[in-house]
Structure formats: structure tokens, C-alpha cells
Amino acid sequence: MRRAAGSLRLRLLAGTLAWILASVALAGWGLASLFRQHITQQLQAELTLHLNQLTAAVNIGPDGRPAVAPPLSDPRLEQPLSGLYWQIDRLPENGRPAAFGVARSRSLWDQTLEAPLPSESEGDQVHDIAGPAGRKLAVLARVLKPAEENAAPLRLLVAADRAVLAEPIGRFNHMLAIALGALAAGLTLAAVVQVLIGLRPLARLRRQLAAQNAGDSSRIEGRFPSEIQPLVDDFNKVLAMNAEIVQRARTQAGNLAHAVKTPLAILSNAAAREEGPLAGLVREQVGMANRQIDYHLARARAAASSGAADGRTPLAETAQGLLRVVRRLYAQRDLRIGGADIAPGLVFRGEQQDLQEMLGNLLDNACKWAAGQVQVTAEQDGPGRLLIHVDDDGPGIEDHERERIFLRGVRMDEQRPGSGLGLDIVRDLAGTYGGEVRAARSPLGGLRVSLRLPAA
């Protein structure tokens, strides 16, 4: 058998959740990157502002040393190791440093910033260096050439601790994770609800199909979404066509049986008035033909009616009626035929005539072989199942022979009356209803035949 392709609900949920998670993760990465870029640009703009202020405030004193007047406005530059620093270096014309830290902010205290030498490119240059206490600093450097001749160029440095970036980025990422997590949870819940609501018509269709398969309905009722309704309509058409074909076949089988039984009855009546071997042969063959007709009519009737929606047969009432019949048929044998252990609430899901056919054949077989007792019992065999036992106290059957008694035409004793068709009819009828029949040793000492059928 081919394995099931899996749950459509799980497929839709898995695909939707994968898309949601991928989209949320991509959005989170993009927003975090944009915010980090924004904060970095903001820091660089702040450094540029301080560098411009420092450039405007630099003056060369009489001693040739640079001085900054007036002081820069940011109070952090006056607070030791605050994370915001400036420094002025003197560079010779050949690009080799003459002195580092010839002037620096109070915030550097006794530390100096050792930035890489300026490159030949013009404009401000950005560096990452290690600052006080090993903290990572972002440095913006600018080379300033004094107006005095023969004066070494100055390099102005403004640095800020990169930790000022980590704190807002960390807060933003934390809030972003909470927001995107809530969004993902909301989208997931929405996807689950959408899938459950969207697949609800399929669940209703499945229940309708189960009811139809169980015989509770002859067609699929109700309106479905436009994507499913054409399938439902086509299925109902197939069901209606199948029911029509079965009914036509039953009618034709009945007509054929009537057409055949009429000449058979004529032959039988004619043979009954005659004596001799030929008349006996005719009577025998006519009887066999009648039994074959009854057998095939029973199979055709069961095949057509096993799925009927209105088939509800009380077991106790039907069994008691059959017990009264077999008591009269076998009255001369003085058999004790009982069926007291049948609960009144047990109901067979099927046609009464089919239950009578099955149970009647089993009782007839048991009475033929019983020594003095036949017993019928029934019980509920789990949800939706009936289990009927027919026991006798006859000679029984060996284990290896028990399956053979259900074969068509097999008779265990040719001296006893019968056609060998009764138990085969029982097996076919039970199989048509999704049931089964089995033989085992009876508690009475003979044979137990157990019939398992659907319950209503």
C-alpha cells in the first residue's frame, strides 16, 4: 500500500510558519542593521561636530605650542576618562610624528591617543584604536597646516568610546526582539486559525463521507465552498448512478429468478406425479437449481442493501422469531433451543431479511448436528460491533477442518440433508456488511460459530 501523503493541515501550517519565521528574522536583521548604521552615522556626525569646534578653537601660542581657546562646550571633555576625548599631535613635513599629545582634553587625564599615521589622502580619516583602560575608541582625525612658515602640521583627533553605541543598540535590539516575537506569535496564531477555519469544510466533508460509508446517509448533504462543491456534486451523481445501477440489477435478477423458477416449478410438479429414476433425477436437479437461485438472490440482495441508510434490525426480536421457527422444524428431535442471553438493546445495522438469512442458516446447521442442545448468545463487541454465538453440543469439527465448512458446496457428512451452501451464504453476507464468521470449539462440547456484524 502507498503511504499517506501526510496531513494537509500540517503542510499548510509548516509552510506558513516557515515563511513567517523567515520574514520576521529577515525584518529583524534588516531593522537592526539600519539602526546600527544610523547610530554609527550619528556618532560620526557628533565626532565631526567636535572636530570642527576643535579646529576653530586651535591657536598657536608664542612658544609655538598649540592651545585651545575657548574650551569645547561638551562637559564630558572635562571629566576624566568620560569616553569623549580630543588630542592634538605635531607632525613634521615628512609625515613622521614629532610629538604625540602635545595638547589633549582633560578627559584623557594622563593618557594619550596613539592613532595610525595619516595617509596621503586628503580629508578626515576614521580609525578604531585602543583607548584608556583598553576601551575601543572610534577616532576621527584631521591634519591642520598652520599659517606660519616652517611650522609642522598639526593632527587633530577626536575620539569617543564605542560603548556609547552598544547601549542604545542593545536596548533597540531587545525591544525589537520583543516586538517581532509578539508579531510572530500573532501571525502564527492567525495562521493556525486561518488554516483551521479554511479546512473546516474538508472536515465536514470527511464526516459526510464517513456517514455515507457507514450507511447513515445515501448522499453528501449541505453546501460547500466553491472549490469543493463541484467535487461534492460529482460524487453525489456517482452515488445516485450507482444506486440506480444496483436497483436495476436487483430488478433484473428478480425477474430472471422468476422467469427461471416458473418452468422449474412446472418441472418439479410434473416430476412429483411420476415415479422412477428419471423423475427422481429431475426432482433432485430442480431442487439444486432452486437453491442456487436462492443463493445468488441472497448475495445480490445483500450487496444492494448493505449500505442502506435505514437498515436497523433489533437482534433480540429477530432471533426470538427464528428460534420459534426452528423449534417447530426440529420438534421431533426434542432439542433444547434457547436464546435467553440476547440483550434487548442490541441492534444490527442492516436489513432484517439478511440477518434472518445468516442467523437462520447458523441455527439450521447447529440443529442438524446437535445432540440435544443449541444455544444462541449475543453481546456488544466494542464500539459499533455485534458478536453473535451459535453453540451446539454435537460432535464438533477438528481444528484443521473448521475453515472448510465455509467453502461453497462442502458438506462434512453426505448422509445428512443439506446443499453445502448455507454457511457460504452466511460468510458472503457477513463480508458484504464488513463483518466476519468464524468457527471454534463450543463450551457445550460441539461447534461454536461466531458471527461479528456492525451494530447501529
PDB file of N, CA and C in Angstrom, residues 3-84:
ATOM      1  N   ARG A   3       1.951   4.811   1.153  1.00  0.00           N
ATOM      2  CA  ARG A   3       1.855   5.537   2.406  1.00  0.00           C
ATOM      3  C   ARG A   3       1.095   6.840   2.188  1.00  0.00           C
ATOM      4  N   ALA A   4       0.402   7.293   3.258  1.00  0.00           N
ATOM      5  CA  ALA A   4      -0.340   8.550   3.181  1.00  0.00           C
ATOM      6  C   ALA A   4       0.609   9.705   2.929  1.00  0.00           C
ATOM      7  N   ALA A   5       0.122  10.676   2.168  1.00  0.00           N
ATOM      8  CA  ALA A   5       0.964  11.821   1.798  1.00  0.00           C
ATOM      9  C   ALA A   5       1.140  12.807   2.940  1.00  0.00           C
ATOM     10  N   GLY A   6       0.525  12.550   4.089  1.00  0.00           N
ATOM     11  CA  GLY A   6       0.677  13.451   5.218  1.00  0.00           C
ATOM     12  C   GLY A   6      -0.531  14.362   5.362  1.00  0.00           C
ATOM     13  N   SER A   7      -0.544  15.084   6.463  1.00  0.00           N
ATOM     14  CA  SER A   7      -1.666  15.954   6.776  1.00  0.00           C
ATOM     15  C   SER A   7      -1.577  17.254   5.982  1.00  0.00           C
ATOM     16  N   LEU A   8      -2.682  17.610   5.324  1.00  0.00           N
ATOM     17  CA  LEU A   8      -2.740  18.886   4.612  1.00  0.00           C
ATOM     18  C   LEU A   8      -2.658  20.040   5.604  1.00  0.00           C
ATOM     19  N   ARG A   9      -3.274  19.861   6.773  1.00  0.00           N
ATOM     20  CA  ARG A   9      -3.226  20.905   7.794  1.00  0.00           C
ATOM     21  C   ARG A   9      -1.782  21.158   8.232  1.00  0.00           C
ATOM     22  N   LEU A  10      -1.034  20.076   8.481  1.00  0.00           N
ATOM     23  CA  LEU A  10       0.353  20.245   8.906  1.00  0.00           C
ATOM     24  C   LEU A  10       1.202  20.848   7.793  1.00  0.00           C
ATOM     25  N   ARG A  11       0.917  20.466   6.552  1.00  0.00           N
ATOM     26  CA  ARG A  11       1.662  21.054   5.430  1.00  0.00           C
ATOM     27  C   ARG A  11       1.463  22.557   5.366  1.00  0.00           C
ATOM     28  N   LEU A  12       0.187  22.976   5.439  1.00  0.00           N
ATOM     29  CA  LEU A  12      -0.099  24.414   5.364  1.00  0.00           C
ATOM     30  C   LEU A  12       0.506  25.159   6.547  1.00  0.00           C
ATOM     31  N   LEU A  13       0.375  24.595   7.746  1.00  0.00           N
ATOM     32  CA  LEU A  13       0.923  25.258   8.927  1.00  0.00           C
ATOM     33  C   LEU A  13       2.441  25.327   8.858  1.00  0.00           C
ATOM     34  N   ALA A  14       3.081  24.232   8.437  1.00  0.00           N
ATOM     35  CA  ALA A  14       4.536  24.227   8.358  1.00  0.00           C
ATOM     36  C   ALA A  14       5.031  25.257   7.344  1.00  0.00           C
ATOM     37  N   GLY A  15       4.393  25.301   6.179  1.00  0.00           N
ATOM     38  CA  GLY A  15       4.803  26.288   5.180  1.00  0.00           C
ATOM     39  C   GLY A  15       4.575  27.713   5.640  1.00  0.00           C
ATOM     40  N   THR A  16       3.414  27.960   6.269  1.00  0.00           N
ATOM     41  CA  THR A  16       3.122  29.315   6.746  1.00  0.00           C
ATOM     42  C   THR A  16       4.068  29.723   7.863  1.00  0.00           C
ATOM     43  N   LEU A  17       4.293  28.822   8.810  1.00  0.00           N
ATOM     44  CA  LEU A  17       5.190  29.152   9.923  1.00  0.00           C
ATOM     45  C   LEU A  17       6.616  29.370   9.444  1.00  0.00           C
ATOM     46  N   ALA A  18       7.063  28.563   8.485  1.00  0.00           N
ATOM     47  CA  ALA A  18       8.411  28.759   7.945  1.00  0.00           C
ATOM     48  C   ALA A  18       8.526  30.134   7.288  1.00  0.00           C
ATOM     49  N   TRP A  19       7.505  30.515   6.528  1.00  0.00           N
ATOM     50  CA  TRP A  19       7.523  31.823   5.876  1.00  0.00           C
ATOM     51  C   TRP A  19       7.471  32.945   6.913  1.00  0.00           C
ATOM     52  N   ILE A  20       6.651  32.800   7.945  1.00  0.00           N
ATOM     53  CA  ILE A  20       6.559  33.823   8.998  1.00  0.00           C
ATOM     54  C   ILE A  20       7.897  33.986   9.704  1.00  0.00           C
ATOM     55  N   LEU A  21       8.497  32.864  10.098  1.00  0.00           N
ATOM     56  CA  LEU A  21       9.771  32.939  10.815  1.00  0.00           C
ATOM     57  C   LEU A  21      10.865  33.536   9.939  1.00  0.00           C
ATOM     58  N   ALA A  22      10.899  33.129   8.667  1.00  0.00           N
ATOM     59  CA  ALA A  22      11.907  33.685   7.762  1.00  0.00           C
ATOM     60  C   ALA A  22      11.692  35.184   7.564  1.00  0.00           C
ATOM     61  N   SER A  23      10.435  35.600   7.400  1.00  0.00           N
ATOM     62  CA  SER A  23      10.150  37.018   7.194  1.00  0.00           C
ATOM     63  C   SER A  23      10.479  37.835   8.434  1.00  0.00           C
ATOM     64  N   VAL A  24      10.099  37.331   9.611  1.00  0.00           N
ATOM     65  CA  VAL A  24      10.382  38.065  10.853  1.00  0.00           C
ATOM     66  C   VAL A  24      11.881  38.142  11.091  1.00  0.00           C
ATOM     67  N   ALA A  25      12.601  37.024  10.851  1.00  0.00           N
ATOM     68  CA  ALA A  25      14.054  37.042  11.038  1.00  0.00           C
ATOM     69  C   ALA A  25      14.722  38.024  10.079  1.00  0.00           C
ATOM     70  N   LEU A  26      14.287  38.026   8.822  1.00  0.00           N
ATOM     71  CA  LEU A  26      14.859  38.950   7.841  1.00  0.00           C
ATOM     72  C   LEU A  26      14.542  40.392   8.216  1.00  0.00           C
ATOM     73  N   ALA A  27      13.304  40.646   8.661  1.00  0.00           N
ATOM     74  CA  ALA A  27      12.943  42.004   9.070  1.00  0.00           C
ATOM     75  C   ALA A  27      13.752  42.434  10.287  1.00  0.00           C
ATOM     76  N   GLY A  28      13.938  41.525  11.241  1.00  0.00           N
ATOM     77  CA  GLY A  28      14.734  41.861  12.417  1.00  0.00           C
ATOM     78  C   GLY A  28      16.172  42.177  12.064  1.00  0.00           C
ATOM     79  N   TRP A  29      16.747  41.358  11.182  1.00  0.00           N
ATOM     80  CA  TRP A  29      18.138  41.621  10.778  1.00  0.00           C
ATOM     81  C   TRP A  29      18.238  42.953  10.060  1.00  0.00           C
ATOM     82  N   GLY A  30      17.273  43.224   9.167  1.00  0.00           N
ATOM     83  CA  GLY A  30      17.320  44.480   8.419  1.00  0.00           C
ATOM     84  C   GLY A  30      17.148  45.689   9.319  1.00  0.00           C
ATOM     85  N   LEU A  31      16.161  45.644  10.239  1.00  0.00           N
ATOM     86  CA  LEU A  31      15.935  46.778  11.137  1.00  0.00           C
ATOM     87  C   LEU A  31      17.111  46.986  12.075  1.00  0.00           C
ATOM     88  N   ALA A  32      17.692  45.898  12.594  1.00  0.00           N
ATOM     89  CA  ALA A  32      18.855  46.029  13.476  1.00  0.00           C
ATOM     90  C   ALA A  32      20.042  46.625  12.724  1.00  0.00           C
ATOM     91  N   SER A  33      20.223  46.197  11.474  1.00  0.00           N
ATOM     92  CA  SER A  33      21.330  46.741  10.686  1.00  0.00           C
ATOM     93  C   SER A  33      21.125  48.222  10.400  1.00  0.00           C
ATOM     94  N   LEU A  34      19.891  48.598  10.059  1.00  0.00           N
ATOM     95  CA  LEU A  34      19.614  50.007   9.795  1.00  0.00           C
ATOM     96  C   LEU A  34      19.822  50.857  11.038  1.00  0.00           C
ATOM     97  N   PHE A  35      19.381  50.354  12.187  1.00  0.00           N
ATOM     98  CA  PHE A  35      19.558  51.135  13.418  1.00  0.00           C
ATOM     99  C   PHE A  35      21.038  51.241  13.783  1.00  0.00           C
ATOM    100  N   ARG A  36      21.781  50.156  13.605  1.00  0.00           N
ATOM    101  CA  ARG A  36      23.227  50.198  13.901  1.00  0.00           C
ATOM    102  C   ARG A  36      23.915  51.198  12.971  1.00  0.00           C
ATOM    103  N   GLN A  37      23.530  51.179  11.707  1.00  0.00           N
ATOM    104  CA  GLN A  37      24.109  52.135  10.759  1.00  0.00           C
ATOM    105  C   GLN A  37      23.734  53.571  11.143  1.00  0.00           C
ATOM    106  N   HIS A  38      22.486  53.761  11.576  1.00  0.00           N
ATOM    107  CA  HIS A  38      22.052  55.091  11.992  1.00  0.00           C
ATOM    108  C   HIS A  38      22.824  55.576  13.211  1.00  0.00           C
ATOM    109  N   ILE A  39      22.990  54.738  14.200  1.00  0.00           N
ATOM    110  CA  ILE A  39      23.721  55.120  15.417  1.00  0.00           C
ATOM    111  C   ILE A  39      25.177  55.411  15.085  1.00  0.00           C
ATOM    112  N   THR A  40      25.765  54.586  14.203  1.00  0.00           N
ATOM    113  CA  THR A  40      27.163  54.813  13.819  1.00  0.00           C
ATOM    114  C   THR A  40      27.316  56.149  13.095  1.00  0.00           C
ATOM    115  N   GLN A  41      26.391  56.433  12.186  1.00  0.00           N
ATOM    116  CA  GLN A  41      26.445  57.716  11.487  1.00  0.00           C
ATOM    117  C   GLN A  41      26.219  58.880  12.457  1.00  0.00           C
ATOM    118  N   GLN A  42      25.365  58.667  13.425  1.00  0.00           N
ATOM    119  CA  GLN A  42      25.123  59.706  14.412  1.00  0.00           C
ATOM    120  C   GLN A  42      26.372  59.981  15.244  1.00  0.00           C
ATOM    121  N   LEU A  43      27.081  58.905  15.601  1.00  0.00           N
ATOM    122  CA  LEU A  43      28.333  59.075  16.349  1.00  0.00           C
ATOM    123  C   LEU A  43      29.362  59.801  15.492  1.00  0.00           C
ATOM    124  N   GLN A  44      29.456  59.420  14.229  1.00  0.00           N
ATOM    125  CA  GLN A  44      30.420  60.078  13.350  1.00  0.00           C
ATOM    126  C   GLN A  44      30.057  61.561  13.154  1.00  0.00           C
ATOM    127  N   ALA A  45      28.760  61.859  13.075  1.00  0.00           N
ATOM    128  CA  ALA A  45      28.354  63.263  12.958  1.00  0.00           C
ATOM    129  C   ALA A  45      28.718  64.041  14.220  1.00  0.00           C
ATOM    130  N   GLU A  46      28.571  63.399  15.377  1.00  0.00           N
ATOM    131  CA  GLU A  46      28.945  64.060  16.632  1.00  0.00           C
ATOM    132  C   GLU A  46      30.448  64.303  16.691  1.00  0.00           C
ATOM    133  N   LEU A  47      31.235  63.315  16.246  1.00  0.00           N
ATOM    134  CA  LEU A  47      32.691  63.491  16.230  1.00  0.00           C
ATOM    135  C   LEU A  47      33.088  64.607  15.256  1.00  0.00           C
ATOM    136  N   THR A  48      32.387  64.650  14.120  1.00  0.00           N
ATOM    137  CA  THR A  48      32.680  65.719  13.155  1.00  0.00           C
ATOM    138  C   THR A  48      32.383  67.094  13.759  1.00  0.00           C
ATOM    139  N   LEU A  49      31.290  67.185  14.501  1.00  0.00           N
ATOM    140  CA  LEU A  49      30.948  68.449  15.150  1.00  0.00           C
ATOM    141  C   LEU A  49      32.024  68.866  16.138  1.00  0.00           C
ATOM    142  N   HIS A  50      32.467  67.915  16.964  1.00  0.00           N
ATOM    143  CA  HIS A  50      33.519  68.236  17.930  1.00  0.00           C
ATOM    144  C   HIS A  50      34.827  68.564  17.223  1.00  0.00           C
ATOM    145  N   LEU A  51      35.116  67.860  16.127  1.00  0.00           N
ATOM    146  CA  LEU A  51      36.353  68.126  15.400  1.00  0.00           C
ATOM    147  C   LEU A  51      36.312  69.520  14.771  1.00  0.00           C
ATOM    148  N   ASN A  52      35.172  69.913  14.266  1.00  0.00           N
ATOM    149  CA  ASN A  52      35.045  71.264  13.716  1.00  0.00           C
ATOM    150  C   ASN A  52      35.231  72.320  14.812  1.00  0.00           C
ATOM    151  N   GLN A  53      34.642  72.077  15.960  1.00  0.00           N
ATOM    152  CA  GLN A  53      34.818  73.013  17.084  1.00  0.00           C
ATOM    153  C   GLN A  53      36.285  73.088  17.505  1.00  0.00           C
ATOM    154  N   LEU A  54      36.928  71.886  17.522  1.00  0.00           N
ATOM    155  CA  LEU A  54      38.349  71.863  17.907  1.00  0.00           C
ATOM    156  C   LEU A  54      39.193  72.606  16.868  1.00  0.00           C
ATOM    157  N   THR A  55      38.895  72.437  15.601  1.00  0.00           N
ATOM    158  CA  THR A  55      39.641  73.132  14.545  1.00  0.00           C
ATOM    159  C   THR A  55      39.505  74.642  14.693  1.00  0.00           C
ATOM    160  N   ALA A  56      38.301  75.075  14.997  1.00  0.00           N
ATOM    161  CA  ALA A  56      38.077  76.515  15.127  1.00  0.00           C
ATOM    162  C   ALA A  56      38.723  77.099  16.380  1.00  0.00           C
ATOM    163  N   ALA A  57      38.940  76.257  17.407  1.00  0.00           N
ATOM    164  CA  ALA A  57      39.464  76.762  18.682  1.00  0.00           C
ATOM    165  C   ALA A  57      40.965  76.643  18.800  1.00  0.00           C
ATOM    166  N   VAL A  58      41.637  75.986  17.845  1.00  0.00           N
ATOM    167  CA  VAL A  58      43.089  75.785  17.954  1.00  0.00           C
ATOM    168  C   VAL A  58      43.815  77.110  17.672  1.00  0.00           C
ATOM    169  N   ASN A  59      44.738  77.455  18.561  1.00  0.00           N
ATOM    170  CA  ASN A  59      45.606  78.628  18.396  1.00  0.00           C
ATOM    171  C   ASN A  59      47.035  78.217  18.700  1.00  0.00           C
ATOM    172  N   ILE A  60      48.003  78.842  17.990  1.00  0.00           N
ATOM    173  CA  ILE A  60      49.429  78.593  18.236  1.00  0.00           C
ATOM    174  C   ILE A  60      49.943  79.709  19.153  1.00  0.00           C
ATOM    175  N   GLY A  61      50.426  79.286  20.304  1.00  0.00           N
ATOM    176  CA  GLY A  61      50.925  80.261  21.266  1.00  0.00           C
ATOM    177  C   GLY A  61      52.285  80.821  20.888  1.00  0.00           C
ATOM    178  N   PRO A  62      52.777  81.807  21.670  1.00  0.00           N
ATOM    179  CA  PRO A  62      54.100  82.393  21.394  1.00  0.00           C
ATOM    180  C   PRO A  62      55.221  81.373  21.459  1.00  0.00           C
ATOM    181  N   ASP A  63      55.004  80.362  22.277  1.00  0.00           N
ATOM    182  CA  ASP A  63      56.034  79.335  22.388  1.00  0.00           C
ATOM    183  C   ASP A  63      55.930  78.287  21.301  1.00  0.00           C
ATOM    184  N   GLY A  64      54.990  78.473  20.374  1.00  0.00           N
ATOM    185  CA  GLY A  64      54.831  77.519  19.269  1.00  0.00           C
ATOM    186  C   GLY A  64      53.983  76.309  19.629  1.00  0.00           C
ATOM    187  N   ARG A  65      53.472  76.263  20.820  1.00  0.00           N
ATOM    188  CA  ARG A  65      52.627  75.127  21.218  1.00  0.00           C
ATOM    189  C   ARG A  65      51.167  75.456  20.923  1.00  0.00           C
ATOM    190  N   PRO A  66      50.432  74.494  20.481  1.00  0.00           N
ATOM    191  CA  PRO A  66      49.015  74.733  20.198  1.00  0.00           C
ATOM    192  C   PRO A  66      48.238  74.854  21.498  1.00  0.00           C
ATOM    193  N   ALA A  67      47.226  75.664  21.472  1.00  0.00           N
ATOM    194  CA  ALA A  67      46.343  75.822  22.610  1.00  0.00           C
ATOM    195  C   ALA A  67      44.919  75.905  22.084  1.00  0.00           C
ATOM    196  N   VAL A  68      43.972  75.516  22.926  1.00  0.00           N
ATOM    197  CA  VAL A  68      42.564  75.507  22.553  1.00  0.00           C
ATOM    198  C   VAL A  68      41.834  76.544  23.379  1.00  0.00           C
ATOM    199  N   ALA A  69      41.345  77.549  22.746  1.00  0.00           N
ATOM    200  CA  ALA A  69      40.601  78.604  23.431  1.00  0.00           C
ATOM    201  C   ALA A  69      39.554  79.158  22.479  1.00  0.00           C
ATOM    202  N   PRO A  70      38.332  79.246  22.877  1.00  0.00           N
ATOM    203  CA  PRO A  70      37.854  78.825  24.200  1.00  0.00           C
ATOM    204  C   PRO A  70      37.705  77.303  24.275  1.00  0.00           C
ATOM    205  N   PRO A  71      37.527  76.736  25.485  1.00  0.00           N
ATOM    206  CA  PRO A  71      37.362  75.277  25.615  1.00  0.00           C
ATOM    207  C   PRO A  71      36.109  74.814  24.883  1.00  0.00           C
ATOM    208  N   LEU A  72      36.153  73.542  24.459  1.00  0.00           N
ATOM    209  CA  LEU A  72      34.977  72.988  23.780  1.00  0.00           C
ATOM    210  C   LEU A  72      33.808  72.867  24.761  1.00  0.00           C
ATOM    211  N   SER A  73      32.590  72.913  24.199  1.00  0.00           N
ATOM    212  CA  SER A  73      31.392  73.051  25.027  1.00  0.00           C
ATOM    213  C   SER A  73      30.953  71.783  25.735  1.00  0.00           C
ATOM    214  N   ASP A  74      31.303  70.643  25.240  1.00  0.00           N
ATOM    215  CA  ASP A  74      30.794  69.388  25.823  1.00  0.00           C
ATOM    216  C   ASP A  74      31.455  69.148  27.172  1.00  0.00           C
ATOM    217  N   PRO A  75      30.686  69.059  28.272  1.00  0.00           N
ATOM    218  CA  PRO A  75      31.288  68.882  29.607  1.00  0.00           C
ATOM    219  C   PRO A  75      32.009  67.556  29.781  1.00  0.00           C
ATOM    220  N   ARG A  76      31.719  66.584  28.941  1.00  0.00           N
ATOM    221  CA  ARG A  76      32.403  65.293  29.091  1.00  0.00           C
ATOM    222  C   ARG A  76      33.896  65.409  28.816  1.00  0.00           C
ATOM    223  N   LEU A  77      34.261  66.454  28.051  1.00  0.00           N
ATOM    224  CA  LEU A  77      35.689  66.640  27.755  1.00  0.00           C
ATOM    225  C   LEU A  77      36.463  67.104  28.981  1.00  0.00           C
ATOM    226  N   GLU A  78      35.744  67.557  30.026  1.00  0.00           N
ATOM    227  CA  GLU A  78      36.392  67.981  31.259  1.00  0.00           C
ATOM    228  C   GLU A  78      36.349  66.899  32.326  1.00  0.00           C
ATOM    229  N   GLN A  79      35.653  65.827  32.073  1.00  0.00           N
ATOM    230  CA  GLN A  79      35.501  64.744  33.051  1.00  0.00           C
ATOM    231  C   GLN A  79      36.495  63.630  32.730  1.00  0.00           C
ATOM    232  N   PRO A  80      37.395  63.287  33.690  1.00  0.00           N
ATOM    233  CA  PRO A  80      38.437  62.290  33.419  1.00  0.00           C
ATOM    234  C   PRO A  80      37.834  60.958  32.969  1.00  0.00           C
ATOM    235  N   LEU A  81      38.408  60.444  31.905  1.00  0.00           N
ATOM    236  CA  LEU A  81      38.051  59.128  31.356  1.00  0.00           C
ATOM    237  C   LEU A  81      36.538  58.999  31.128  1.00  0.00           C
ATOM    238  N   SER A  82      35.936  60.036  30.585  1.00  0.00           N
ATOM    239  CA  SER A  82      34.500  60.054  30.354  1.00  0.00           C
ATOM    240  C   SER A  82      34.089  59.292  29.107  1.00  0.00           C
ATOM    241  N   GLY A  83      35.027  59.029  28.227  1.00  0.00           N
ATOM    242  CA  GLY A  83      34.707  58.344  26.987  1.00  0.00           C
ATOM    243  C   GLY A  83      34.700  59.261  25.785  1.00  0.00           C
ATOM    244  N   LEU A  84      34.853  60.562  25.977  1.00  0.00           N
ATOM    245  CA  LEU A  84      34.926  61.522  24.875  1.00  0.00           C
ATOM    246  C   LEU A  84      36.228  62.314  25.051  1.00  0.00           C
TER     247      LEU A  84
END
